[in-house]
Short mmCIF file of C-alpha atoms in Angstrom, two decimals:
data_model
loop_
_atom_site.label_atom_id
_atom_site.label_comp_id
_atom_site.label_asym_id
_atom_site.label_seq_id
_atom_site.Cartn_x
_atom_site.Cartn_y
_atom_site.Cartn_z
CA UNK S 1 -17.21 44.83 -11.54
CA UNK S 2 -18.04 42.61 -14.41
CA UNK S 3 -21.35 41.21 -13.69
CA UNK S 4 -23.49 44.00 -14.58
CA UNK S 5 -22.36 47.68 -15.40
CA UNK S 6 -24.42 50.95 -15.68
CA UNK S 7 -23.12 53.84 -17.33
CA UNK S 8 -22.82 57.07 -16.68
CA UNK S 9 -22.38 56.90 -12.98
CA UNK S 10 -23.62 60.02 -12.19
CA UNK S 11 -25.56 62.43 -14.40
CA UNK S 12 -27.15 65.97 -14.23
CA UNK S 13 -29.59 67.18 -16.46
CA UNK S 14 -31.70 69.91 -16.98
CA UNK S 15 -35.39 69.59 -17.39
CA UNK S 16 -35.31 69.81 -21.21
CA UNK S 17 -32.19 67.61 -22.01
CA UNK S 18 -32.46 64.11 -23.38
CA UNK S 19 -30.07 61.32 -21.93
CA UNK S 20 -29.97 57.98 -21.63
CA UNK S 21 -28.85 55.52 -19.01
CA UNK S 22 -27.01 52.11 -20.21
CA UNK S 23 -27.11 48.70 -19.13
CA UNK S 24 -24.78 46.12 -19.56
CA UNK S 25 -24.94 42.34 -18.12
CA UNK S 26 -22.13 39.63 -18.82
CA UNK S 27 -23.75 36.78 -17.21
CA UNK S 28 -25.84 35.57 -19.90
CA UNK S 29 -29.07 35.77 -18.58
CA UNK S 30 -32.24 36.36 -20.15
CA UNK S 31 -34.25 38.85 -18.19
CA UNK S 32 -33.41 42.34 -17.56
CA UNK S 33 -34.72 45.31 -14.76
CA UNK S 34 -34.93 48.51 -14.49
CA UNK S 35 -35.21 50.16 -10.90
CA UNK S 36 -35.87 53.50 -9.48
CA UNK S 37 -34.53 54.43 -5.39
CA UNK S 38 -35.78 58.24 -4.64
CA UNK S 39 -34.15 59.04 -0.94
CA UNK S 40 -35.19 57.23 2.06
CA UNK S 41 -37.90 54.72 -0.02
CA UNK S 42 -37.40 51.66 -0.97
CA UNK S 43 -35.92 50.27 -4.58
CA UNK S 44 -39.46 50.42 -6.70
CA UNK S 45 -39.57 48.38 -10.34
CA UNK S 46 -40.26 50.24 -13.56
CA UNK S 47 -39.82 47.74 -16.33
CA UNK S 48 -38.77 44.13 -16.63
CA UNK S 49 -37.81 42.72 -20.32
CA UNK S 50 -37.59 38.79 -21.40
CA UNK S 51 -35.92 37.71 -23.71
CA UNK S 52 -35.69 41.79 -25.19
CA UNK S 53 -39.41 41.85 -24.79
CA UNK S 54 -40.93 44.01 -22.52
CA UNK S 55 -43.21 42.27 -19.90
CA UNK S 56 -43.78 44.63 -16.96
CA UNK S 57 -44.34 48.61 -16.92
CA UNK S 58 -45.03 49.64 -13.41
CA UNK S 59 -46.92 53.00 -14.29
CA UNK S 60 -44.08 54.76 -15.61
CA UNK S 61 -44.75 58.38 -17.24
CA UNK S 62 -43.58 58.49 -20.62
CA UNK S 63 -40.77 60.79 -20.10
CA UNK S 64 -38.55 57.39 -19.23
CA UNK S 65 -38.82 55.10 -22.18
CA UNK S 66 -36.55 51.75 -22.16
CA UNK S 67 -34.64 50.10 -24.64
CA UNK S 68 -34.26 46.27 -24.41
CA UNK S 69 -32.33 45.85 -28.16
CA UNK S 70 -30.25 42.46 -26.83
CA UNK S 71 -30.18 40.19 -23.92
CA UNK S 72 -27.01 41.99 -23.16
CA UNK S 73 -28.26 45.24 -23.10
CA UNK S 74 -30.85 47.70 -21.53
CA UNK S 75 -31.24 51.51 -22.13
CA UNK S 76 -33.25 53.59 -20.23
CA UNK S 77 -33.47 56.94 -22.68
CA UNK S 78 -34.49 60.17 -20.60
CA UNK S 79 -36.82 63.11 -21.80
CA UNK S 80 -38.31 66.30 -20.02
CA UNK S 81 -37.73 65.24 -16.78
CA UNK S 82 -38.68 67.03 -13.50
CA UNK S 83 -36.97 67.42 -10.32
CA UNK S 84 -38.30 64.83 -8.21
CA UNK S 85 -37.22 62.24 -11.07
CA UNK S 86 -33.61 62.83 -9.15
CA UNK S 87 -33.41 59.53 -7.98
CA UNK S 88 -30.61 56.42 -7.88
CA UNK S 89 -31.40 54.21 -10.98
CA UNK S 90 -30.29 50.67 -10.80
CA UNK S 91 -30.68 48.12 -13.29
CA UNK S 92 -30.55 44.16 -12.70
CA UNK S 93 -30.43 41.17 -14.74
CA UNK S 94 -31.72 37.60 -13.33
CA UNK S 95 -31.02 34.15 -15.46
CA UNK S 96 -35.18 33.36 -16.28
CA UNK S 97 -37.54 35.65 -16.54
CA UNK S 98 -39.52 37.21 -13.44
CA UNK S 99 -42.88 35.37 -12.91
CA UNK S 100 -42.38 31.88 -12.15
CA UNK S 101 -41.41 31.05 -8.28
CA UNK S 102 -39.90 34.16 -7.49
CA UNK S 103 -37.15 32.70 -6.13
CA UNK S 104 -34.79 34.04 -8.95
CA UNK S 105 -31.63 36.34 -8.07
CA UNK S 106 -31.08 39.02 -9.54
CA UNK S 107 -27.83 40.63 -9.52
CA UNK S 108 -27.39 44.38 -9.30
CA UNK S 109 -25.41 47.22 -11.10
CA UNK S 110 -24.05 49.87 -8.97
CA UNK S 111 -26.93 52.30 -10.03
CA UNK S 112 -26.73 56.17 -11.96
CA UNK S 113 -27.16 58.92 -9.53
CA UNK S 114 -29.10 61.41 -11.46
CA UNK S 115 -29.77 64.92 -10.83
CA UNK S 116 -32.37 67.02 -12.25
CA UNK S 117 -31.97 71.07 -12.30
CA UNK K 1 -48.72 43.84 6.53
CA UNK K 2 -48.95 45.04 2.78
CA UNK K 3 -45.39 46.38 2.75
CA UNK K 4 -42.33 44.62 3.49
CA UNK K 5 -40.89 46.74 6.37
CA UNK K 6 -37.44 46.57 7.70
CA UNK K 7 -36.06 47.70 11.51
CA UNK K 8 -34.46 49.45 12.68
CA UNK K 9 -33.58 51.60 10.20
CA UNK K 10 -30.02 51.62 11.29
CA UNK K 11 -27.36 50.13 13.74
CA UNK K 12 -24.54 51.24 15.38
CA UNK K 13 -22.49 48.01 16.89
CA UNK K 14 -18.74 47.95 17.94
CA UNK K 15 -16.21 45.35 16.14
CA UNK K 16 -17.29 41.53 17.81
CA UNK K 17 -20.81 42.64 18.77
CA UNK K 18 -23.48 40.12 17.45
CA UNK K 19 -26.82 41.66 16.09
CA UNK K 20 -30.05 41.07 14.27
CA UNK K 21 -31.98 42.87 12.37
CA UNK K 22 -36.30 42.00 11.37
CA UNK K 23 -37.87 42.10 8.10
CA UNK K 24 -41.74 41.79 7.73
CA UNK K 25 -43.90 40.82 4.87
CA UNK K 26 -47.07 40.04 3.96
CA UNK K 27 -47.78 36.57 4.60
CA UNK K 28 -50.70 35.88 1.75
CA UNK K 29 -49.63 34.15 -1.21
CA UNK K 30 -46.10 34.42 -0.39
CA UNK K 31 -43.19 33.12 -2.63
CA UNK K 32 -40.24 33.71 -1.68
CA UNK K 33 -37.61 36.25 0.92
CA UNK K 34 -34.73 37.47 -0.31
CA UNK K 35 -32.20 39.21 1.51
CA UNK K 36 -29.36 41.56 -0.53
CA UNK K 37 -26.12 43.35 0.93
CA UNK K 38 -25.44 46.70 -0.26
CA UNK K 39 -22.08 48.73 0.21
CA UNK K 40 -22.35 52.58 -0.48
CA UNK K 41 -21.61 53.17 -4.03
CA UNK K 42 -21.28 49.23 -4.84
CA UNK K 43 -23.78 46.83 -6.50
CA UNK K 44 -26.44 45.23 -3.73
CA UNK K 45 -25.25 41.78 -3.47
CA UNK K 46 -27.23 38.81 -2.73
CA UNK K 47 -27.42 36.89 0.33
CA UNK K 48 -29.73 34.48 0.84
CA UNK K 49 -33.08 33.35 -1.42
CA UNK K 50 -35.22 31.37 1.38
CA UNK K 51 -38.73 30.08 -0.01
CA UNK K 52 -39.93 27.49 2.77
CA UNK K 53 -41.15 28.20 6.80
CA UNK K 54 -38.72 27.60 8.95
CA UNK K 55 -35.88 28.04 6.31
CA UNK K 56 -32.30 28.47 7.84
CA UNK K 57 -29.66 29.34 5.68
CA UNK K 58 -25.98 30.60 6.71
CA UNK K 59 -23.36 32.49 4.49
CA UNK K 60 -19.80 32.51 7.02
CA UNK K 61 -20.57 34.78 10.07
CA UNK K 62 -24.09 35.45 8.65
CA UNK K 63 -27.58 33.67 9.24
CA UNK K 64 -31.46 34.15 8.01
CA UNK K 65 -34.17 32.86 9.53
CA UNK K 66 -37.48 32.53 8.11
CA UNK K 67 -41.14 32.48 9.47
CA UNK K 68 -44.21 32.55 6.63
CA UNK K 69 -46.45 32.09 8.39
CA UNK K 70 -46.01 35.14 10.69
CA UNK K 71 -44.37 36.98 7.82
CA UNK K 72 -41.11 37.78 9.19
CA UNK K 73 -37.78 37.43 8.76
CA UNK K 74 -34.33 37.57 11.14
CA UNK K 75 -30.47 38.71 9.71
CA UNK K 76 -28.03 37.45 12.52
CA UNK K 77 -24.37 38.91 12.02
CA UNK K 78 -22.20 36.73 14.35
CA UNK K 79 -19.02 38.66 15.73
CA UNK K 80 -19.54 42.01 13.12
CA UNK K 81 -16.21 43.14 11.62
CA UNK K 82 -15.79 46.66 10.08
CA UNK K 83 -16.75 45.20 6.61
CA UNK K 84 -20.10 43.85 7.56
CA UNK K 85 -20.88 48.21 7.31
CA UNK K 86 -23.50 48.31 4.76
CA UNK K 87 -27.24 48.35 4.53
CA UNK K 88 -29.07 45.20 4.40
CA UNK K 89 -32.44 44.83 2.03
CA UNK K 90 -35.16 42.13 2.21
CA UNK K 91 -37.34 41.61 -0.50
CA UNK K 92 -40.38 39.40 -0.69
CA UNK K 93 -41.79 38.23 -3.83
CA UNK K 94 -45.69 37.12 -3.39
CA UNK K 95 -48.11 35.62 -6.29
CA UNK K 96 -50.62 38.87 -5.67
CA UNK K 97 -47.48 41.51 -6.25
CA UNK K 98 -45.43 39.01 -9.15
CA UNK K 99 -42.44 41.12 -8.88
CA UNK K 100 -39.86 41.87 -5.78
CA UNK K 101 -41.14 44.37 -3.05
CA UNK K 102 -38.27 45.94 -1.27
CA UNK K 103 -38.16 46.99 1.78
CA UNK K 104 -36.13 50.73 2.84
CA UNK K 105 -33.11 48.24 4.36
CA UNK K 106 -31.31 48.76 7.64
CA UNK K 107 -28.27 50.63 7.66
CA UNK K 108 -25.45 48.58 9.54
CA UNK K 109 -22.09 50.46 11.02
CA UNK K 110 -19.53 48.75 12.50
CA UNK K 111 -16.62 50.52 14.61
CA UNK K 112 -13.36 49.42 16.16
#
């Protein structure tokens, strides 16, 4: 896949490591998600950047903190995190920014299955 | 509706069967529908953006229909093949919400 890649794949942690989650999109576009998919509920939105600001941070608890630091690229950095944070995490790019007629793609990484002991 | 809900949850069809699948959404201030394609361990792929009622749009074997009115919308997989298997996601973007709200998807299996 070239589109949009997410690194590590797969991840376990324990509850007082720190990790981080990459991003990568090579379609030039200007807007960049992060998503969260816990088992058997549906992909919720944690934070949207434009244009490497951040716009949109859907209640998040501080132990996920992104990291927008070019178009290109989106971090999601890791901290203290419990058990039910196990979860698929799946970042997404779109070419304009979220908010305008919502009829905007956005294309998909394959996601970081992450495991918290 | 406040959610966007998706049935059923999953399908079992054999190779040539046709089938449908229904995705609901709340009809107030509504935007736009998408529908995405999602292979285990792959990227979900999109399928279809539809924004206006009555909105028919067709991608080879596969159709979407779309009612905003009602708030619903229909998948039709014409003749599944083995490589139609995945789940299938809606997502409806409305002017009260301002971001996509996913639904849990319906699973899709096809056999030979």
């Amino acid at each position: 896949e070239t589109g949009v890649t997410q690194t590590p794949r797969h991840l376990v942690m324990g509850m007082t490591n720190k990790k981080s989650l990459k991003c990568e999109q090579h379609l030039g576009h200007n807007a960049m998600y992060w998503y969260k998919q816990s088992a058997k509920k549906p992909l919720e939105l944690m934070f949207v950047y434009s244009l490497e600001e951040r716009v949109e941070n859907n209640s998040v608890p501080s132990r996920f903190s992104p990291e927008c630091p070019n178009s290109s690229h989106l971090f999601l950095h890791l901290h203290t995190l419990q058990p039910e944070d196990s979860a698929l995490y799946l970042c997404a790019s779109s070419q304009t920014p979220p908010g305008t007629s919502g009829r905007e793609t956005q294309y998909f990484g394959p996601g970081t299955r992450l495991l918290v002991l | 509706i406040l959610n966007v809900e998706q049935s059923p949850q999953s399908l079992h069809v054999q190779e040539g069967d046709s089938t449908n699948f229904t995705c609901s959404f709340p009809s107030s201030n509504f935007y736009a529908l998408h529908w995405y394609r999602w292979e285990t361990a792959k990227s979900p792929e999109a399928l279809f953006v539809m924004t206006l009622n009555g909105d028919e749009k067709k991608k080879g074997r596969i159709s979407a229909t779309l009612n905003t009115k009602e708030g619903y919308s229909y998948l039709y997989i014409k003749g599944s093949q083995p490589e139609d298997s995945a789940t299938y996601l809606c997502a409806s973007y409305t002017g009260t919400a301002s971001k996509l709200t996913f639904g849990t998807g319906t699973r899709l299996q096809v056999t030979l």
